[in-house]
mmCIF file of C-alpha atoms in Angstrom:
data_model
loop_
_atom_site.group_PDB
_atom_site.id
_atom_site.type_symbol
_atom_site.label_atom_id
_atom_site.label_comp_id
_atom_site.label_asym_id
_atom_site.label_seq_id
_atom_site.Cartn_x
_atom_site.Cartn_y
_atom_site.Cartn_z
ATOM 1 C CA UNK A 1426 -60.218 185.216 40.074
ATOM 2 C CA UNK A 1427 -60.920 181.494 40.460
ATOM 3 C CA UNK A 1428 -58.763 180.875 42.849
ATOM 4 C CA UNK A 1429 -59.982 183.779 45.149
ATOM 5 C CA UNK A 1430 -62.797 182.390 47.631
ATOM 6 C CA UNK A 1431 -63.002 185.895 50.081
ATOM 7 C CA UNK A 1432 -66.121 187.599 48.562
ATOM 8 C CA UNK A 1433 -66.904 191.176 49.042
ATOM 9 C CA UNK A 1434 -69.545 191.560 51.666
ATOM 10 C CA UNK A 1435 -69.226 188.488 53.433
ATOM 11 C CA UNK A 1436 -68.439 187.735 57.167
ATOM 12 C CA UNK A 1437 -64.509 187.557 57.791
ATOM 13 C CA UNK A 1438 -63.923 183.710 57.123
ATOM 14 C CA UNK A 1439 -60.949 181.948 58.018
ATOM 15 C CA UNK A 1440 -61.860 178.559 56.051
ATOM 16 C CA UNK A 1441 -62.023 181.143 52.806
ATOM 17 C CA UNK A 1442 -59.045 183.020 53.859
ATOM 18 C CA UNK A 1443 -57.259 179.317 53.815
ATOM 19 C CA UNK A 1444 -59.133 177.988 51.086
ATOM 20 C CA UNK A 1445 -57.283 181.085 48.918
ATOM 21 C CA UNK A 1446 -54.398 179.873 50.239
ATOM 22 C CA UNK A 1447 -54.396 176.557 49.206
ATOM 23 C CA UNK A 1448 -55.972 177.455 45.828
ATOM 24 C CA UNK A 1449 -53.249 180.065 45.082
ATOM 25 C CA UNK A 1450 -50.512 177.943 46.450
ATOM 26 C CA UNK A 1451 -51.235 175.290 43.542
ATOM 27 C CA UNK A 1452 -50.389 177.871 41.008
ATOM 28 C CA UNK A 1453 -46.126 176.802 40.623
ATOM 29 C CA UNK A 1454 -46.079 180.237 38.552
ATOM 30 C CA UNK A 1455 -46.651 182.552 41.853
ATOM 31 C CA UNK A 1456 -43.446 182.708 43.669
ATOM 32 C CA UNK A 1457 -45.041 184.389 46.846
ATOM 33 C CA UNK A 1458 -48.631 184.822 48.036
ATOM 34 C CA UNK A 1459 -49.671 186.902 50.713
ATOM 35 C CA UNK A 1460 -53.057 187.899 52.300
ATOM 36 C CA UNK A 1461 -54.118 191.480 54.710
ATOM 37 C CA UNK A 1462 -56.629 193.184 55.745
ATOM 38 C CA UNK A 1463 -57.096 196.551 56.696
ATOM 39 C CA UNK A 1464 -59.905 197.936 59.329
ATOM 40 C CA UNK A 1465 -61.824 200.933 58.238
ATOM 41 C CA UNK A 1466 -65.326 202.578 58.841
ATOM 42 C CA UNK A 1467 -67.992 203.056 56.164
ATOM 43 C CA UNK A 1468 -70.040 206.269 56.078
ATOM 44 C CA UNK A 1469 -72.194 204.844 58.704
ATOM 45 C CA UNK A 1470 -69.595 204.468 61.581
ATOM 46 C CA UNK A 1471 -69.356 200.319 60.554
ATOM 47 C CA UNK A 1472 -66.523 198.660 61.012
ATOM 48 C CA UNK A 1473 -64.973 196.580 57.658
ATOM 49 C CA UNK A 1474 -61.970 195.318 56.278
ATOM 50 C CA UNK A 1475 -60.118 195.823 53.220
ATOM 51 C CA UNK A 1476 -58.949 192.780 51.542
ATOM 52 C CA UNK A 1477 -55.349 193.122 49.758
ATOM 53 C CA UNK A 1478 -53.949 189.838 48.281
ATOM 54 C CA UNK A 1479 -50.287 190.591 46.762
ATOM 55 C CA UNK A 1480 -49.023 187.744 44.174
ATOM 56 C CA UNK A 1481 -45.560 187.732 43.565
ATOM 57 C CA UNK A 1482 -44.609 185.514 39.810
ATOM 58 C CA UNK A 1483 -41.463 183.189 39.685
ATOM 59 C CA UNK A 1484 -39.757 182.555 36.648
ATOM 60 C CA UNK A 1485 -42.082 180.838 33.593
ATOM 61 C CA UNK A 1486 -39.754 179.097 32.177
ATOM 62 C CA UNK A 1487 -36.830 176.671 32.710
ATOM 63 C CA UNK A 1488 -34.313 174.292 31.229
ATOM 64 C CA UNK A 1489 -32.562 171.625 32.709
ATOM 65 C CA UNK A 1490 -30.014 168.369 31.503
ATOM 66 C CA UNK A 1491 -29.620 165.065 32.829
ATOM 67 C CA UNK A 1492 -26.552 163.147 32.152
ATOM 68 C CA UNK A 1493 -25.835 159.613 33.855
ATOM 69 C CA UNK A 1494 -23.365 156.991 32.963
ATOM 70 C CA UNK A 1495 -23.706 153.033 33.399
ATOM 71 C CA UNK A 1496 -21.988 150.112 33.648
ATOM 72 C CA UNK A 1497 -23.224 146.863 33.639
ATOM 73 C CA UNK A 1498 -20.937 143.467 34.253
ATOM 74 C CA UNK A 1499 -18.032 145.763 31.915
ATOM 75 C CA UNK A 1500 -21.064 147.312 29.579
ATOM 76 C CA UNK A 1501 -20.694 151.153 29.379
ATOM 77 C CA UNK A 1502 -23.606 153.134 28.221
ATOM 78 C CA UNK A 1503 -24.504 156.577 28.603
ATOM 79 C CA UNK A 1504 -27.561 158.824 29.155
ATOM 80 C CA UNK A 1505 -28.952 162.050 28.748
ATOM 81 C CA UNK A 1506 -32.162 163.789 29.234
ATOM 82 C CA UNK A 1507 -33.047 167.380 28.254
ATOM 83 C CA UNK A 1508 -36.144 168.759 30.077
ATOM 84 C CA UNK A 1509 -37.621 172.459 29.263
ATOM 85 C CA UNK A 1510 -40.567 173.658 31.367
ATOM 86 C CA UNK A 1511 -42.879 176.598 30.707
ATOM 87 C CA UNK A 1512 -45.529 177.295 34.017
ATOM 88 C CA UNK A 1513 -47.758 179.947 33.011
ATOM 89 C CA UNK A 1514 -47.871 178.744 28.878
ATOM 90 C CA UNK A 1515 -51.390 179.834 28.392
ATOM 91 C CA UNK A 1516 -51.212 183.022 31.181
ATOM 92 C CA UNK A 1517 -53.247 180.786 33.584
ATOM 93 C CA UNK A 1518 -50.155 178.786 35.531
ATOM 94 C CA UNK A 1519 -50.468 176.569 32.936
ATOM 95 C CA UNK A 1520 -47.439 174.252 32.744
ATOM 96 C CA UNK A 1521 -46.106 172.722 29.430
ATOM 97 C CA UNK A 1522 -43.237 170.279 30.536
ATOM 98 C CA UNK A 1523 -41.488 168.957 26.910
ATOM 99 C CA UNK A 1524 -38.992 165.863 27.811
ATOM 100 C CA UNK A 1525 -36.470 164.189 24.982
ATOM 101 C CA UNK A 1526 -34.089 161.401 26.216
ATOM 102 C CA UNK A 1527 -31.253 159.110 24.358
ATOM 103 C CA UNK A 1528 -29.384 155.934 25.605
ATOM 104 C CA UNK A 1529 -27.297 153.587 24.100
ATOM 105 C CA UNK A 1530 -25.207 150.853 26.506
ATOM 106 C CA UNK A 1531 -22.650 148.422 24.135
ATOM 107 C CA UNK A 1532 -23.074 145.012 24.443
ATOM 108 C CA UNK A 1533 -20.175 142.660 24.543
ATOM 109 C CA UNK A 1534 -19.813 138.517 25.165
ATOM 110 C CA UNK A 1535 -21.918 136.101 23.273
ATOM 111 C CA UNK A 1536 -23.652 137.855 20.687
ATOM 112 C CA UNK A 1537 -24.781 134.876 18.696
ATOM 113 C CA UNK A 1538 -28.471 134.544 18.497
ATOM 114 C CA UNK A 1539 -29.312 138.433 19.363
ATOM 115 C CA UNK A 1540 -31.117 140.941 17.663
ATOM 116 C CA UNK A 1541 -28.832 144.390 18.497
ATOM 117 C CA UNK A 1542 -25.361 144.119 19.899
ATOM 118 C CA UNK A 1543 -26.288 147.522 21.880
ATOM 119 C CA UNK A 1544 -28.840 149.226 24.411
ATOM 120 C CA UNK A 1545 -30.641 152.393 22.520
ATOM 121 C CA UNK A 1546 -33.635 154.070 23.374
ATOM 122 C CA UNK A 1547 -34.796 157.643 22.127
ATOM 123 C CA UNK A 1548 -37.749 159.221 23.254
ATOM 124 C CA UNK A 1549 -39.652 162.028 24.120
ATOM 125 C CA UNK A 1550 -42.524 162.977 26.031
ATOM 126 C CA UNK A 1551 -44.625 166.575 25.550
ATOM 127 C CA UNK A 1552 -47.424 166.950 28.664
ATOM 128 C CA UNK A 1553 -50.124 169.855 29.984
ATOM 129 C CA UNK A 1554 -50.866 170.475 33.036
ATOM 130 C CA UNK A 1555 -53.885 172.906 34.133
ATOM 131 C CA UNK A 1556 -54.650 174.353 37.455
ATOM 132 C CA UNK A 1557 -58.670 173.505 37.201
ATOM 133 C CA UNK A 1558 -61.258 170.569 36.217
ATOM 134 C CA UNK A 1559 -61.586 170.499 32.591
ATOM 135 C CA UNK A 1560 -64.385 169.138 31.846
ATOM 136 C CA UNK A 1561 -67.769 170.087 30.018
ATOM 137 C CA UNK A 1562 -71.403 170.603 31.437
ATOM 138 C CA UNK A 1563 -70.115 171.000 35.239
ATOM 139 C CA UNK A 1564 -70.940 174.529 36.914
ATOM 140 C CA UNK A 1565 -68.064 176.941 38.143
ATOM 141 C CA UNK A 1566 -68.507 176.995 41.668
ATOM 142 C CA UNK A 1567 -68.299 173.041 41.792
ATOM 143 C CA UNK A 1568 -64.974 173.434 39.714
ATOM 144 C CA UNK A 1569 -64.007 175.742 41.320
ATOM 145 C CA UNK A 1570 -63.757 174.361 45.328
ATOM 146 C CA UNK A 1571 -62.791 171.075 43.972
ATOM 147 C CA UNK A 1572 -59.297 172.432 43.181
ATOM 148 C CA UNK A 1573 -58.499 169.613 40.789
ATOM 149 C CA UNK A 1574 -55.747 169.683 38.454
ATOM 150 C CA UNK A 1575 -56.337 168.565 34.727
ATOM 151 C CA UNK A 1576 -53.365 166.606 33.173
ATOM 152 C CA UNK A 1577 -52.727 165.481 28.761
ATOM 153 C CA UNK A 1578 -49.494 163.791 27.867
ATOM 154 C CA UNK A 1579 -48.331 162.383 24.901
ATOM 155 C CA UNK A 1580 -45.226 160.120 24.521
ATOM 156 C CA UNK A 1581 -43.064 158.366 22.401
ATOM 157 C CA UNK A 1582 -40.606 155.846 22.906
ATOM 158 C CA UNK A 1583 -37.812 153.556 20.115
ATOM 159 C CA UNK A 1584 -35.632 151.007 21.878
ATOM 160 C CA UNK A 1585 -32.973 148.349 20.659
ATOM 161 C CA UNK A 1586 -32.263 145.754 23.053
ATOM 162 C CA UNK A 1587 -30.585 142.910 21.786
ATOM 163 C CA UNK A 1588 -34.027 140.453 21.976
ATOM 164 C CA UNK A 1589 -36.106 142.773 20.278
ATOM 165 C CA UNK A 1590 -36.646 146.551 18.707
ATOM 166 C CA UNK A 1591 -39.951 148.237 19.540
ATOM 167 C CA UNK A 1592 -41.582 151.449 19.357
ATOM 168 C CA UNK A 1593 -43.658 152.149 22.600
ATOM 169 C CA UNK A 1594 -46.617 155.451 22.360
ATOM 170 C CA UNK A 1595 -49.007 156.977 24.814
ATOM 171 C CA UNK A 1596 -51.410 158.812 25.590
ATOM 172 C CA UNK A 1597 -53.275 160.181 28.350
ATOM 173 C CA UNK A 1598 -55.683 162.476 30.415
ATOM 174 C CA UNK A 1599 -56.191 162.544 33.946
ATOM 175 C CA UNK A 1600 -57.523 164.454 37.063
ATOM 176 C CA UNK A 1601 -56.102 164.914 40.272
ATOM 177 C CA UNK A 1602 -57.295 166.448 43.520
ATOM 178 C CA UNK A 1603 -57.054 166.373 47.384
ATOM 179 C CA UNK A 1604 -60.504 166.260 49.592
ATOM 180 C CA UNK A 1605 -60.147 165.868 53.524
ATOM 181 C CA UNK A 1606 -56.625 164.733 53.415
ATOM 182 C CA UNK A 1607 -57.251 162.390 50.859
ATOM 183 C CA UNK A 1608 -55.793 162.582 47.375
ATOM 184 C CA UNK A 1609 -57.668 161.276 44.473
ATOM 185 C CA UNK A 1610 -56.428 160.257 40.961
ATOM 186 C CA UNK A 1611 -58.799 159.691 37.607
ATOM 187 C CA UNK A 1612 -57.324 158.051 34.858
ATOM 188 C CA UNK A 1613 -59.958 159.319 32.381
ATOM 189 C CA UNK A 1614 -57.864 158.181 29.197
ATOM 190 C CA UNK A 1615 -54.529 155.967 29.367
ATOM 191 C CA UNK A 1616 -53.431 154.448 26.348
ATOM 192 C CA UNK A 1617 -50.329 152.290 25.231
ATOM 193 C CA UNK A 1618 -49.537 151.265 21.879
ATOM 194 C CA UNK A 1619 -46.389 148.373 21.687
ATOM 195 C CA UNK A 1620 -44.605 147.443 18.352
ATOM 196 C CA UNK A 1621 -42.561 145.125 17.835
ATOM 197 C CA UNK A 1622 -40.836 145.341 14.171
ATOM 198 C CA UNK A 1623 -37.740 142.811 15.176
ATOM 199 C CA UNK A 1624 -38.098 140.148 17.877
ATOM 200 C CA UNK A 1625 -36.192 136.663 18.484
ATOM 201 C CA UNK A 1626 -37.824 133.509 18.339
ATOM 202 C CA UNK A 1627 -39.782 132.383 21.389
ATOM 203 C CA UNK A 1628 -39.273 135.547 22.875
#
């Protein structure tokens, strides 16, 4: 109902018709969207229209696997990313997007001096995404026709390189929204936390 700016009783509108448009079209859980009006009379001979708006879902959910291979000056390493995706979570077109990822890449020649003899990193990375302004004390209609997107992630990272190990974490919240062709980007929290357990000298 957010996301629907025709009101009953109001003038045809074509700026509302594509205002509903654009607000429906952010929703990645509606696979089609599709607007139509039907003429009719009232009781008094007045001509109206019906509104009909038909949503059509996609799939919620998804799954997909990353694999890449490297090799760098006769290094091999390997990759892989697994990525699941849920877009209506909360029954809003909410999207939860989960992310885990492993590396490792050998490391061969001189290996007097170093830390590792190997490239690993495992992480992971769990984020929301919601189809409105979250944010206290501000009134629905001014939410509403901002069409802003609210975004929390959370991350984790370990990596091994052969100069150091350190475990890398985040946070973050942020807002995003377009306004006369222009899109916009709060960073209202973004937070990195480095630490370095192993490190060579005058690194």
């Amino acid at each position: 109902a957010d996301n629907c700016f025709i009101e009953p009783g109001n003038l045809y509108s074509t700026a509302e018709i594509d205002r509903t448009y654009a607000s429906f079209g952010r929703l990645t859980y509606l696979k089609n969207i599709n607007i139509r009006f039907l003429p009719h009379c009232d009781a008094l001979g007045n001509m109206q229209l019906d509104c009909y708006i038909f949503l059509a879902p996609g799939k919620s959910q998804s799954m997909s696997v990353e694999l890449e291979g490297t090799n760098s000056e006769g290094d091999l390493g390997v990759a892989a990313q697994l990525t699941y995706q849920h877009r209506n979570i909360f029954k809003g077109s909410e999207i939860l997007t989960a992310e885990v990822r492993g590396a490792y890449e050998s490391v061969s020649g001189t290996l007097q001096g170093i830390i590792n003899n190997h490239y690993t990193e495992l992480g992971g990375r769990v984020g929301f995404k919601f189809p409105k302004f979250l944010f206290p004390f501000l009134e629905r209609d001014f939410r509403r026709r901002l069409m802003a997107t609210t975004e929390f992630d959370m991350s984790l990272n370990f990596q091994q390189r052969p100069e150091y190990t350190r475990i890398v974490a985040g946070a973050g919240w942020r807002y995003n929204w377009s306004r006369q062709n222009h899109r916009h980007r709060l960073d209202l929290l973004d937070i990195n936390y480095v630490y370095l357990p192993q490190y060579m000298e005058g690194f």
